[in-house]
XYZ file of C-alpha atoms in Angstrom:
644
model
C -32.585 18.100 1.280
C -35.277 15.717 0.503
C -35.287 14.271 -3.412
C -38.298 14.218 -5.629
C -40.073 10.392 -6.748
C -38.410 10.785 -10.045
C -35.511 11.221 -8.930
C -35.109 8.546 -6.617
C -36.423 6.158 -9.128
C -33.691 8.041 -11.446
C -30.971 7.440 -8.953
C -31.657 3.747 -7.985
C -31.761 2.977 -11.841
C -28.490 4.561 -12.716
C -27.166 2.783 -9.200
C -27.871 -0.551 -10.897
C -26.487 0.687 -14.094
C -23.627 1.539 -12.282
C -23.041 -1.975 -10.774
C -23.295 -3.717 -13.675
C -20.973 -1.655 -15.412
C -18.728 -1.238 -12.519
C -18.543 2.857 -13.544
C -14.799 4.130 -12.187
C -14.264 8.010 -11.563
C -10.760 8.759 -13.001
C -7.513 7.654 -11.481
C -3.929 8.452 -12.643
C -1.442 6.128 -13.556
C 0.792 8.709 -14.898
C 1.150 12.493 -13.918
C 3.214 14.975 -15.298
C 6.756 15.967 -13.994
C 9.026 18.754 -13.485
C 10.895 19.179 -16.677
C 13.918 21.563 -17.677
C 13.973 21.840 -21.850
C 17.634 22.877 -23.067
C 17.739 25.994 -25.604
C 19.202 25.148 -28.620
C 18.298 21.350 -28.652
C 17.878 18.884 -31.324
C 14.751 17.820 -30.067
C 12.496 20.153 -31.405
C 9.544 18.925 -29.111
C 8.816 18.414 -25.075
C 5.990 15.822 -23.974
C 4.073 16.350 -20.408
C 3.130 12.663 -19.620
C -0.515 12.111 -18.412
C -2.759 9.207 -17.915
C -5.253 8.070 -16.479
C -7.581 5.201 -15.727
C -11.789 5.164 -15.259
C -14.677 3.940 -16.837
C -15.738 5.483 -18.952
C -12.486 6.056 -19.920
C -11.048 9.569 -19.281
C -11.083 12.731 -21.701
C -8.305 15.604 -20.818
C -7.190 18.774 -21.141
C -4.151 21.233 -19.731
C -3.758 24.480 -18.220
C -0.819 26.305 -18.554
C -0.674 28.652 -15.242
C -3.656 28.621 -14.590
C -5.119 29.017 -18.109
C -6.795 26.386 -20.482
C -4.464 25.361 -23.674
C -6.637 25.163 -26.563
C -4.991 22.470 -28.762
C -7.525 23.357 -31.981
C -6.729 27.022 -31.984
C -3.213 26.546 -30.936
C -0.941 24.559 -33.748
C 2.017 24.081 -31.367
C 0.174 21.823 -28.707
C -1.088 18.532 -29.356
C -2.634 15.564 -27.616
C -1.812 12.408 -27.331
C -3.832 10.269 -25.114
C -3.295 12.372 -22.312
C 0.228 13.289 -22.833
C 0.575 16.861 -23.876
C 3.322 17.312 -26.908
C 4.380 21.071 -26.907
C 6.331 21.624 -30.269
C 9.244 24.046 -31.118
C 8.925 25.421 -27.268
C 9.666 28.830 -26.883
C 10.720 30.047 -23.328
C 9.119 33.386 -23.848
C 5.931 32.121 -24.137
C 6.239 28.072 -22.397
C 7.767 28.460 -19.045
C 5.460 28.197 -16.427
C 3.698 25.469 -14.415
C 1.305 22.636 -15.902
C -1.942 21.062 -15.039
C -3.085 17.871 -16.514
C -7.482 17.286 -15.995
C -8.845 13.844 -16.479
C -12.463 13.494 -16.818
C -15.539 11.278 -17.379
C -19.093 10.643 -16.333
C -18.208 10.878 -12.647
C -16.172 13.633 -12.322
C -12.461 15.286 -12.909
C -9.331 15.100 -11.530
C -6.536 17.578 -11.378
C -2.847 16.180 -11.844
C -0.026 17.627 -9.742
C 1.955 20.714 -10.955
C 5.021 20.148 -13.219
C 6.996 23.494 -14.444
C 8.559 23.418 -17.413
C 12.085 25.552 -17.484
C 14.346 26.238 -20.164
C 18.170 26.014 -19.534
C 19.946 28.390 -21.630
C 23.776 30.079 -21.215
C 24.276 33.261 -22.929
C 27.679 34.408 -24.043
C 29.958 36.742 -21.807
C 29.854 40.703 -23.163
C 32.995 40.817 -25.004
C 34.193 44.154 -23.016
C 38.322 43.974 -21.777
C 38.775 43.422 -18.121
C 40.534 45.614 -16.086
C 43.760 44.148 -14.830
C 44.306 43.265 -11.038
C 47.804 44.622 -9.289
C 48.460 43.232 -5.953
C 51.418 42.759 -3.883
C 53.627 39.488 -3.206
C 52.054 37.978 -0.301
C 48.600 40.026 -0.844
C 45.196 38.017 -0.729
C 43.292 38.508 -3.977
C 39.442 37.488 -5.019
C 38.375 37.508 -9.181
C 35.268 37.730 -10.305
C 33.780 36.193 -12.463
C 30.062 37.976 -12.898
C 28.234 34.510 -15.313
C 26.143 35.906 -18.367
C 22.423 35.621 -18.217
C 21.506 32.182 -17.624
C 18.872 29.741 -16.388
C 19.620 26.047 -14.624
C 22.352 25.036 -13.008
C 26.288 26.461 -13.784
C 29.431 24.841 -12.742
C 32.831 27.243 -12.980
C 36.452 26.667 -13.621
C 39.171 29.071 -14.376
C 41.556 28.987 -16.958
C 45.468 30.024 -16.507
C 46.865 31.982 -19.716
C 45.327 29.335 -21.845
C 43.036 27.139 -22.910
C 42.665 24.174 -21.586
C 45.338 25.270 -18.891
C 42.848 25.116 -15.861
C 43.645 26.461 -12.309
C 44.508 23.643 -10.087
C 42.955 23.856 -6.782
C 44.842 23.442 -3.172
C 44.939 25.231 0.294
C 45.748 28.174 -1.426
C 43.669 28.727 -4.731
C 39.527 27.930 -4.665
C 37.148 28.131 -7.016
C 33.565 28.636 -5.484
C 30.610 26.785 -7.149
C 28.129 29.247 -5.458
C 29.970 32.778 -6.935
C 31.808 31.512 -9.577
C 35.032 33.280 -8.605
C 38.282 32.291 -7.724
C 40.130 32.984 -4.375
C 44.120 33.068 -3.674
C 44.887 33.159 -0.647
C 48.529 34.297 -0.665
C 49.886 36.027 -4.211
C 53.194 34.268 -5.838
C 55.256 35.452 -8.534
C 54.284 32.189 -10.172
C 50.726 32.927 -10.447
C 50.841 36.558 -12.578
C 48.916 35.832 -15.816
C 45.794 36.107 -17.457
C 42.793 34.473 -15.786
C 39.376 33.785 -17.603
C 36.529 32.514 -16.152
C 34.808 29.464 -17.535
C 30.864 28.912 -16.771
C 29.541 25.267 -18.080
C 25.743 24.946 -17.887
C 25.251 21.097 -16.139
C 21.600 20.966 -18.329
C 22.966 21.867 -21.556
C 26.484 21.258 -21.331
C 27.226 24.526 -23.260
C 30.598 26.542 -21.987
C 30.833 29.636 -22.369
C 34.301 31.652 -21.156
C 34.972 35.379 -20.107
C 37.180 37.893 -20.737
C 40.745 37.295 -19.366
C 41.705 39.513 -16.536
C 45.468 39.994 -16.274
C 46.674 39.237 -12.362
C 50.061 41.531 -11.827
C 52.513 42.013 -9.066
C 52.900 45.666 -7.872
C 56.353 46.829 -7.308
C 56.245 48.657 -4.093
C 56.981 45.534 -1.831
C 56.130 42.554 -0.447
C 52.799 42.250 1.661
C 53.702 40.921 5.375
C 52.117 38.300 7.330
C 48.583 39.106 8.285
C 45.583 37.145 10.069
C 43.066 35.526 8.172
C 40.175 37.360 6.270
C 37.285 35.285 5.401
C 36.152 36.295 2.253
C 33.843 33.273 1.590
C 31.254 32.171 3.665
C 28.090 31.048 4.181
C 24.753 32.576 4.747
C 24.036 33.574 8.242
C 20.553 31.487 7.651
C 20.159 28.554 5.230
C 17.231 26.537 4.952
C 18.102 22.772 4.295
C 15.728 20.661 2.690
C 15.023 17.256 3.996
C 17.104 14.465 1.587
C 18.887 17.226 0.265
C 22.946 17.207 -0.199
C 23.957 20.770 1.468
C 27.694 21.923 0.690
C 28.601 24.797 2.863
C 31.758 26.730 1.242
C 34.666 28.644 3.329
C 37.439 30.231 1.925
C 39.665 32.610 3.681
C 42.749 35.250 2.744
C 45.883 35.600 4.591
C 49.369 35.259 4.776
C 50.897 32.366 6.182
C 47.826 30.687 4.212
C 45.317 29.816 6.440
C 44.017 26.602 7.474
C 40.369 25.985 7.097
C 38.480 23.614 10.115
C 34.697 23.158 11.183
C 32.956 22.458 14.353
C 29.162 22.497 15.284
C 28.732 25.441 17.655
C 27.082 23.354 20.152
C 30.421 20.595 20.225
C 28.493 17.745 18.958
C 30.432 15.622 16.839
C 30.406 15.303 13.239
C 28.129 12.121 12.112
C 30.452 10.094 9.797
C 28.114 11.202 6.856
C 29.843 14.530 6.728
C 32.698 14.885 4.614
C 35.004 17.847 3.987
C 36.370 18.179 0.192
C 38.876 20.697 -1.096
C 41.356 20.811 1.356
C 38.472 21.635 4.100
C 37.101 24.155 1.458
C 33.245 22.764 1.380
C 31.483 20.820 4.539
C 29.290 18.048 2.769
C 26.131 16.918 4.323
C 24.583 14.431 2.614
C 20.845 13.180 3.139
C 20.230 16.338 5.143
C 17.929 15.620 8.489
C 16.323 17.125 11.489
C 18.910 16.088 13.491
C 21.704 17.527 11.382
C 20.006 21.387 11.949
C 21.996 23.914 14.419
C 24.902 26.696 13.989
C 28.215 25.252 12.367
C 31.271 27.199 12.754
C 34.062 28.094 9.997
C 37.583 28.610 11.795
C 40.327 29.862 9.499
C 43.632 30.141 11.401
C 47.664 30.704 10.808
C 50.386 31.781 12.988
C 49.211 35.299 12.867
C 45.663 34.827 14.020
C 41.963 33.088 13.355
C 39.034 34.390 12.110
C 35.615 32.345 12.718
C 32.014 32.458 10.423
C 29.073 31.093 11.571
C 25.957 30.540 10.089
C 22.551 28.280 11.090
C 21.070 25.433 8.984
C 17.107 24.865 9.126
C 15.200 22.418 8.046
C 12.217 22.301 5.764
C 10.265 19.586 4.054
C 8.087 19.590 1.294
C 4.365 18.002 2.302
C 4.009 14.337 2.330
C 0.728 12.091 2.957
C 0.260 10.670 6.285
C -2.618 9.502 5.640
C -4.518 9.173 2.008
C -8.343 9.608 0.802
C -9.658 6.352 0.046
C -12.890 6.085 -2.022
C -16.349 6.261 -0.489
C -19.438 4.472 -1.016
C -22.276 5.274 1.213
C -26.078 6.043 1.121
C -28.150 9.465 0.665
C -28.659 11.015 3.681
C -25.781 9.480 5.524
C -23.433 11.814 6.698
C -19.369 11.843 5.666
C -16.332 12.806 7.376
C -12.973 12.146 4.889
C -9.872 12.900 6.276
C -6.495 13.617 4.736
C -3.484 13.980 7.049
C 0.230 15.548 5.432
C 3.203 15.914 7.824
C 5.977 19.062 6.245
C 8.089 21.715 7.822
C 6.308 24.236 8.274
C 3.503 22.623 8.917
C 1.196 22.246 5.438
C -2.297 23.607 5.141
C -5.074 22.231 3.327
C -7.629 23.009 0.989
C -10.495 20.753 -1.115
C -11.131 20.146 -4.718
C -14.656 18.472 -6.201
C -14.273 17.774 -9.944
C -10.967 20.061 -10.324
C -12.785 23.141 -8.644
C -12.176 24.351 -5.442
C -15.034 23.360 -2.579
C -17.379 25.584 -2.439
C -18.380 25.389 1.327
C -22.049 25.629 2.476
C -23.713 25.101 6.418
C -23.731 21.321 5.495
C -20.182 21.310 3.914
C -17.341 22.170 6.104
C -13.374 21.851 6.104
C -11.805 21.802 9.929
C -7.857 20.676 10.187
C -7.873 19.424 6.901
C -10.778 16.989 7.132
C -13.950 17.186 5.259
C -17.414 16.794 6.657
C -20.716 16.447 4.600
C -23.789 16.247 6.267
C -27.196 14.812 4.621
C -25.827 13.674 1.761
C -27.626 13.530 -1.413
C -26.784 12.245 -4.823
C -25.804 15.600 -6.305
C -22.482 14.995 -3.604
C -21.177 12.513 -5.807
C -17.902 13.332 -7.569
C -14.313 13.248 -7.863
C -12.784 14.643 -4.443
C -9.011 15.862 -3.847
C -6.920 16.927 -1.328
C -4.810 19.356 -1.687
C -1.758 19.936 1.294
C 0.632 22.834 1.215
C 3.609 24.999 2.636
C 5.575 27.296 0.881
C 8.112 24.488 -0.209
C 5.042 22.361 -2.208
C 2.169 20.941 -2.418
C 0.730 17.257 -3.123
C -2.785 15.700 -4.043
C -4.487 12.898 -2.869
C -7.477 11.547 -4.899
C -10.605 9.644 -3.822
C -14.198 9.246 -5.231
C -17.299 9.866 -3.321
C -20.412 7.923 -4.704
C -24.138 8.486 -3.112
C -25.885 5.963 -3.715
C -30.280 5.531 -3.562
C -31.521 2.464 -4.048
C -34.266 -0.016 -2.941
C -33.064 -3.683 -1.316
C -31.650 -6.272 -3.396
C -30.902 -9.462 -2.790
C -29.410 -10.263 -6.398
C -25.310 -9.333 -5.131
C -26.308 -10.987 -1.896
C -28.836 -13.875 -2.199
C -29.685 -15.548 1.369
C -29.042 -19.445 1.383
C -31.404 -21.512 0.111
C -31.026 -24.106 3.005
C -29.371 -24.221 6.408
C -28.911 -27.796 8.063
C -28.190 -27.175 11.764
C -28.424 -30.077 14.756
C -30.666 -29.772 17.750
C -29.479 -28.224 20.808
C -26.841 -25.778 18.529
C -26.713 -21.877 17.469
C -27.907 -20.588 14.225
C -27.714 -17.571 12.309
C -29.598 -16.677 9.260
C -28.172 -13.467 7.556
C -30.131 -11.162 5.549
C -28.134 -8.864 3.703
C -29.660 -7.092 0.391
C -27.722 -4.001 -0.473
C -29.846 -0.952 -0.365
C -29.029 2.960 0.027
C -29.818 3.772 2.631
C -29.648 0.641 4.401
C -33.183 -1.296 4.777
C -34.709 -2.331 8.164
C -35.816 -5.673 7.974
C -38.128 -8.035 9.273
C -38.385 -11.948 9.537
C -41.675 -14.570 9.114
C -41.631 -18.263 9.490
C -44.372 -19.432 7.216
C -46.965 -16.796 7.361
C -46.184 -15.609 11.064
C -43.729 -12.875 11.976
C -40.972 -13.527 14.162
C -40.952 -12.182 17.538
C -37.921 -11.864 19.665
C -37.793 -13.836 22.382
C -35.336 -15.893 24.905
C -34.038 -18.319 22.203
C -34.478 -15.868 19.331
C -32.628 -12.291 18.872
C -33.240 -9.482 15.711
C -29.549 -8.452 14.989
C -28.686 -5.390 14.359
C -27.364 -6.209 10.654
C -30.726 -7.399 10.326
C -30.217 -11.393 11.068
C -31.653 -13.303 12.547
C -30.073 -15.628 15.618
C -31.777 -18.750 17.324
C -30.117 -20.569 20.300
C -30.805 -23.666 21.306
C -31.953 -24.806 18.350
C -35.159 -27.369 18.803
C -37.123 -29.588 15.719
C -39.658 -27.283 15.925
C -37.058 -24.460 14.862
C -37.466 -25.647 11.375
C -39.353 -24.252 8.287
C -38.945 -21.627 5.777
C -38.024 -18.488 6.791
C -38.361 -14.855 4.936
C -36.619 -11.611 5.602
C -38.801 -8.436 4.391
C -35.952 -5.700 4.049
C -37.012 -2.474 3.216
C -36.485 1.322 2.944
C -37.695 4.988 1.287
C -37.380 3.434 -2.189
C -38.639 -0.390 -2.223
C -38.567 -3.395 -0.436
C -37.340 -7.379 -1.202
C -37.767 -10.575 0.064
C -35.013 -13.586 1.031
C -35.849 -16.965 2.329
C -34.198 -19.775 3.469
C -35.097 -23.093 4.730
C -33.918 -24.502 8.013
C -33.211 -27.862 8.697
C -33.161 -29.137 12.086
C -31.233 -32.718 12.294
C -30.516 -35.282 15.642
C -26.859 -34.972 16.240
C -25.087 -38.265 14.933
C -24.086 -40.533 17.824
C -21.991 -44.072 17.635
C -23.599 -46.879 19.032
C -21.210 -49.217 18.467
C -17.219 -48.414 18.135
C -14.621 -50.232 18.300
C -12.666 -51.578 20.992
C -9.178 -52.517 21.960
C -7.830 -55.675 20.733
C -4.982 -58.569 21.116
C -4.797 -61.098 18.056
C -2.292 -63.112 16.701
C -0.818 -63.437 12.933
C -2.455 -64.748 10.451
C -6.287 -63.977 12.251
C -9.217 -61.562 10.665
C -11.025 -59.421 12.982
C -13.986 -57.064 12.659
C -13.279 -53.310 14.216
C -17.232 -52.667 14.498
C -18.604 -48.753 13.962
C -21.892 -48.278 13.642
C -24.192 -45.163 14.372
C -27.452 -43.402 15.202
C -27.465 -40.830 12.786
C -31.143 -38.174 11.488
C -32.734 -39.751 8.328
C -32.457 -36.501 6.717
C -28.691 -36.656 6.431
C -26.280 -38.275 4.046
C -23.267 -40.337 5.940
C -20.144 -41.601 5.535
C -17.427 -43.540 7.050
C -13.701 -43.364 6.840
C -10.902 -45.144 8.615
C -7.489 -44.012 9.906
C -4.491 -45.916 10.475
C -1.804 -44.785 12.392
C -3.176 -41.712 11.283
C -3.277 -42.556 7.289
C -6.574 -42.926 5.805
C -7.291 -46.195 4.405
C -7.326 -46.938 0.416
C -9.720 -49.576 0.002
C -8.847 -50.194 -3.262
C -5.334 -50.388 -2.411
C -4.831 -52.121 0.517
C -8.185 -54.428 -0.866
C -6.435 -57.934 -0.007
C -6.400 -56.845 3.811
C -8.942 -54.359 4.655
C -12.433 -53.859 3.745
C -15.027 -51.897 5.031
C -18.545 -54.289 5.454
C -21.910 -53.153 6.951
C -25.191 -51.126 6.219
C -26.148 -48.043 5.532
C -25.717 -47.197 9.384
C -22.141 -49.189 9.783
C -18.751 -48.836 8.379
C -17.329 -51.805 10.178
C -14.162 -52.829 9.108
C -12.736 -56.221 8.414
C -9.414 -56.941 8.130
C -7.776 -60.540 6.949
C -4.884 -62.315 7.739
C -3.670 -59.876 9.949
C 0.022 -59.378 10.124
C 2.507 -57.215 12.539
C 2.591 -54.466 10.330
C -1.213 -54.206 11.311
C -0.392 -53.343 14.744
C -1.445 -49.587 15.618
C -4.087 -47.149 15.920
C -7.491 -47.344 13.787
C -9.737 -44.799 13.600
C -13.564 -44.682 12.522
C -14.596 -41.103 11.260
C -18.072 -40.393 10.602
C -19.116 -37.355 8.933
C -22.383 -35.882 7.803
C -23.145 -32.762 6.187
C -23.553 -31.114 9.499
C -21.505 -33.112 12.415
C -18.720 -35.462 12.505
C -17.637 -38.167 15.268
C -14.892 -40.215 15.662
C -13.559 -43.352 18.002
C -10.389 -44.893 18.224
C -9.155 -48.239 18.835
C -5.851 -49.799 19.763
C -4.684 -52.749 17.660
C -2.049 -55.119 19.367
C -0.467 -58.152 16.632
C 1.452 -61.168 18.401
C 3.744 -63.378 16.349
C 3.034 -66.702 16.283
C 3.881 -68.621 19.395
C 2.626 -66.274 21.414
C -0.920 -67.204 21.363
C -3.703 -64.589 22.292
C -6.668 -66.110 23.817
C -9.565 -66.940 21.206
C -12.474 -69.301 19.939
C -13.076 -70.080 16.747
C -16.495 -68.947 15.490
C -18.809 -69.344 12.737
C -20.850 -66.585 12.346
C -23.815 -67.258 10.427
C -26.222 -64.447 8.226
C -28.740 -63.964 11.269
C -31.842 -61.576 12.074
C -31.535 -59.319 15.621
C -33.613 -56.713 17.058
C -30.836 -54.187 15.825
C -31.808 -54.726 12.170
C -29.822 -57.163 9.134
C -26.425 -58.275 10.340
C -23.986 -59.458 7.879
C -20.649 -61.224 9.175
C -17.471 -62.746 7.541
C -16.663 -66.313 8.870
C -13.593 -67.028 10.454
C -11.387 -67.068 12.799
C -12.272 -64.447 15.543
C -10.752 -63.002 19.094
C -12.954 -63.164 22.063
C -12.267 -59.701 22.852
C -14.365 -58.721 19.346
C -17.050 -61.607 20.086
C -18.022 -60.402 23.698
C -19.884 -57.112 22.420
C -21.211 -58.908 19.999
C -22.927 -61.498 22.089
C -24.247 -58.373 24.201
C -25.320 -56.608 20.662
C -27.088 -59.348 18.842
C -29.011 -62.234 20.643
C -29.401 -64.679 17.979
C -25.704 -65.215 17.865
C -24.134 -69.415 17.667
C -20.762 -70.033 18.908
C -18.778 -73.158 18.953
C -15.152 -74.137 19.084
């Protein structure tokens, strides 16, 4: 789709408008969460948290399965920020699953789902229970049938009364998954009233039943029989991934039975597992792949075993992989996003622009969870999300897509006003304005456009690279970048410079205590070029200023010789000259070797006079010098007296 004039000029101005004001799609820094409100409480108000960051900054509003919430028609919903304050919440008309949408100038985003529930415990009906005759001996299961309830219960029974509860052991449970309570073997010690006692774990609200009277008949005592599971667990559970599972076996029978467990295929318990109440409940905490398969419930005494089985599978909720990351490219580029989840089963994916689903066209298509948008125009731009799902969840992932059409600039970007470069090296002069779509440039030295050649290459970023650079090299150069909507200019001035070369370094040299030396360093260096010396010792630098009654550095503006007085042992070492300019650097090193006195190196005493070579002005300190520093002198500088 090609775009009008206007509306390229239209685009490119509100792309600059956009950089300036560094424009931000929304992002959320807080998102609403599951919640469970108890009937009943204090509190006489829930809040949904939701925020979000953008600029501009964000605007929202919530949907309440699937429908808006109107907070101006609707007094018991209000806004605050983002966060959504639901007041006096009713569970007739509140329960369900909420969506928080955070919007501005470039587009909307669409928080994950959080349900709110309401935990509530009813009272038991008030009706008598019938009582429960069994034999001595006899196994015997009560129920206990909880009241109308939401969120989680935990049960307890109470013996006779209140708070006389019903101690559990090998031969009484109490199942957390039915609520009733299991003897395995009647005694005459346990004939009494039993009532059931449900405790909501939300609301802490009890609630207790209707006693039911346990009595022995009088036609005999029940004889020994093989176990009779009467708990057990499903055939199939699914296990969720992190998840604690606690499988629960109980079994009737008389001797009382003895509960074990085993994995069917005879793999060992990990030492994770734990068995609680008396071998009543197999604990599996952090539930994994690896702890999946058919586990076996063996209930045995002297008259028998019984054996339940039942498989654990695994399931996880979706989780990101891999996570949309914002987008910034040009009109008619294309796009391929990708968002990758990993889940049990495996999750399925669908795409949101601006909190509506995708609506998919020849250009726009979803394959495997990735997105691909060919030609892209400015009208693509918006707030993108991925959505990945199985039947256990789903998750989002967020990014922004911006389009952008504009002509080169060289304003975020400017080329460098001047390059200095030696002869004989590699240069490369960049050139890169930002422009949607990008801009194909060309370069001119002066007035004349550049060609490629062997020396000089067109880059494909649109640089410009010359080998083997030669004086000839320099001038100003200009990069003309271009595209659909405008074009811009960039220069830059090269400056070819002679590499800097010493011509005189120092060398070598044995003195005794007490002398003063020169360690000469001069140099050939391009006019063009600022220099400057430095000297190492042992790998120090030298402090001129502090070490002033010993060293100083003497010469013109081509030399950095260095003079050091009344040397002494401490002296002995290493001395480097550094020379740097603003484009090379060269070095030369000299060993230093101090004698004590006594043992004489050989020397002649000199007086070195102010004198006039063919080299140029040479300034020297009288004194005392070794031969070893006089000898290239005498080769340097003709007009040179000597006399000992």
């Amino acid at each position: 789709m090609m775009l009008s004039w206007k509306q390229l000029i239209l685009l490119s101005f509100i792309g600059c408008l956009a950089g300036e004001l560094l424009l931000q799609g929304p992002v959320f820094v807080k998102e609403p969460s599951n919640s469970i409100f108890p009937v009943g409480s204090e509190d006489k108000k829930i809040t949904l948290n939701c925020e979000a960051r953008g600029n501009p900054s964000p605007h929202y509003r919530w949907q309440l399965n699937g429908s808006d919430i109107d907070t101006s028609l609707d007094h018991r919903y209000k806004l605050n920020g983002g966060n959504l304050i639901v007041i006096n919440p009713n569970r007739n008309w509140d329960t369900g699953s909420y969506q928080c949408f955070a919007t501005n100038s470039l587009g909307t985003i669409v928080s994950r789902e959080a349900k709110l529930q309401f935990a509530y415990l009813e009272n038991f009906k008030s009706r008598m229970r019938s009582r429960v005759s069994v034999r001595e001996g006899q196994g015997v299961v009560l129920l206990c049938g909880p009241p109308p309830h939401s969120g989680e219960l935990s049960y307890a029974w109470v013996f006779n009364e209140y708070p006389s509860f019903v101690e559990e052991d090998s031969r009484r449970f109490v199942s957390q998954e039915t609520g009733h309570l299991y003897i395995a073997k009647v005694e005459p010690s346990d004939v009494g009233n039993y009532t059931c006692v449900v405790t909501s774990t939300v609301t802490n609200a009890r609630v207790l039943g209707s006693p039911t009277p346990l009595v022995l008949r009088s036609d005999g005592v029940m004889g020994e029989y093989e176990p009779k599971i009467e708990l057990q667990f499903p055939e199939t559970l699914p296990a969720a991934k992190g998840s604690t599972v606690k499988l629960e076996c109980f079994a009737l029978g008389n001797p009382v039975p003895q509960i074990n467990w085993r994995r069917s295929d005879g793999m060992p318990f990990p030492t994770k597992i734990k068995l609680r109440k008396f071998n009543g409940v197999l604990e599996i905490p952090n539930f994994q792949q690896e702890d999946t398969g058919s586990y076996e419930c063996i209930a045995e005494n002297s008259r028998g075993k019984n054996v339940a089985r039942g498989r654990l599978t695994y399931y996880a909720k979706p989780y990101w992989v891999q996570l949309l990351k914002d987008v910034e490219t040009a009109v008619e580029d294309s796009l391929y996003w990708e968002c990758r989840a990993s889940g049990k089963p495996k999750p399925s994916y669908r795409w949101l622009k601006n909190g509506d689903a995708l609506v998919l066209e020849e250009r726009i298509q979803i394959e495997n969870g990735a997105l691909t948008i060919a030609n892209l125009n400015v009208s693509d731009s918006g707030m993108f999300q991925c959505i990945a799902e199985n039947k256990h969840g789903l998750i989002y992932s967020s990014a922004e897509l911006k389009v952008l059409a504009s002509a080169p600039d060289f304003s975020r970007n400017p080329m460098k006003k001047m390059i200095q470069v030696q002869v004989g090296s590699l240069v490369i002069l960049d050139c890169k304005p930002s422009a949607s779509p990008r801009a194909l440039s060309f370069w001119k030295k002066g007035d004349t456009v550049v060609r490629e050649q062997a020396r000089i290459s067109l880059l494909n970023d649109g640089g410009l690279k010359i080998m083997n650079v030669t004086k000839a090299d320099a001038g100003i150069y200009t990069c003309i970048a271009e595209n659909q909507f405008g074009k811009a200019n960039g220069t830059t001035q090269l400056v070819v410079t002679e590499p800097t070369r010493i011509i005189l370094a120092p060398s070598n040299m044995d003195v005794a205590v007490g002398e003063s030396i020169i360690l000469p360093c001069q140099v050939q260096h391009d006019p063009l070029l600022d220099i400057m010396f430095a000297w190492y010792f042992n790998g120090t630098l030298t402090d001129f200023k502090k070490d002033g009654s010993h060293f100083e550095k003497v010469g013109g503006s081509s030399s950095g010789d260095l003079m050091i007085r009344n040397i002494q042992l401490k002296h002995s070492g290493k001395y480097v000259c550094m020379v740097q300019t603003g484009v090379d650097s060269v070095s030369s090193a000299a060993e230093l070797i101090v004698r004590a006195l006594g043992r004489k190196a050989p020397t002649v005493t000199a007086q070195l006079y102010r004198m006039q070579s063919r080299l140029g002005h040479l300034s020297l300190w009288a004194g005392k010098m070794s031969e070893q520093y006089l000898r290239p002198l005498m080769e340097k500088h003709e007009q040179l007296l000597l006399w000992s």
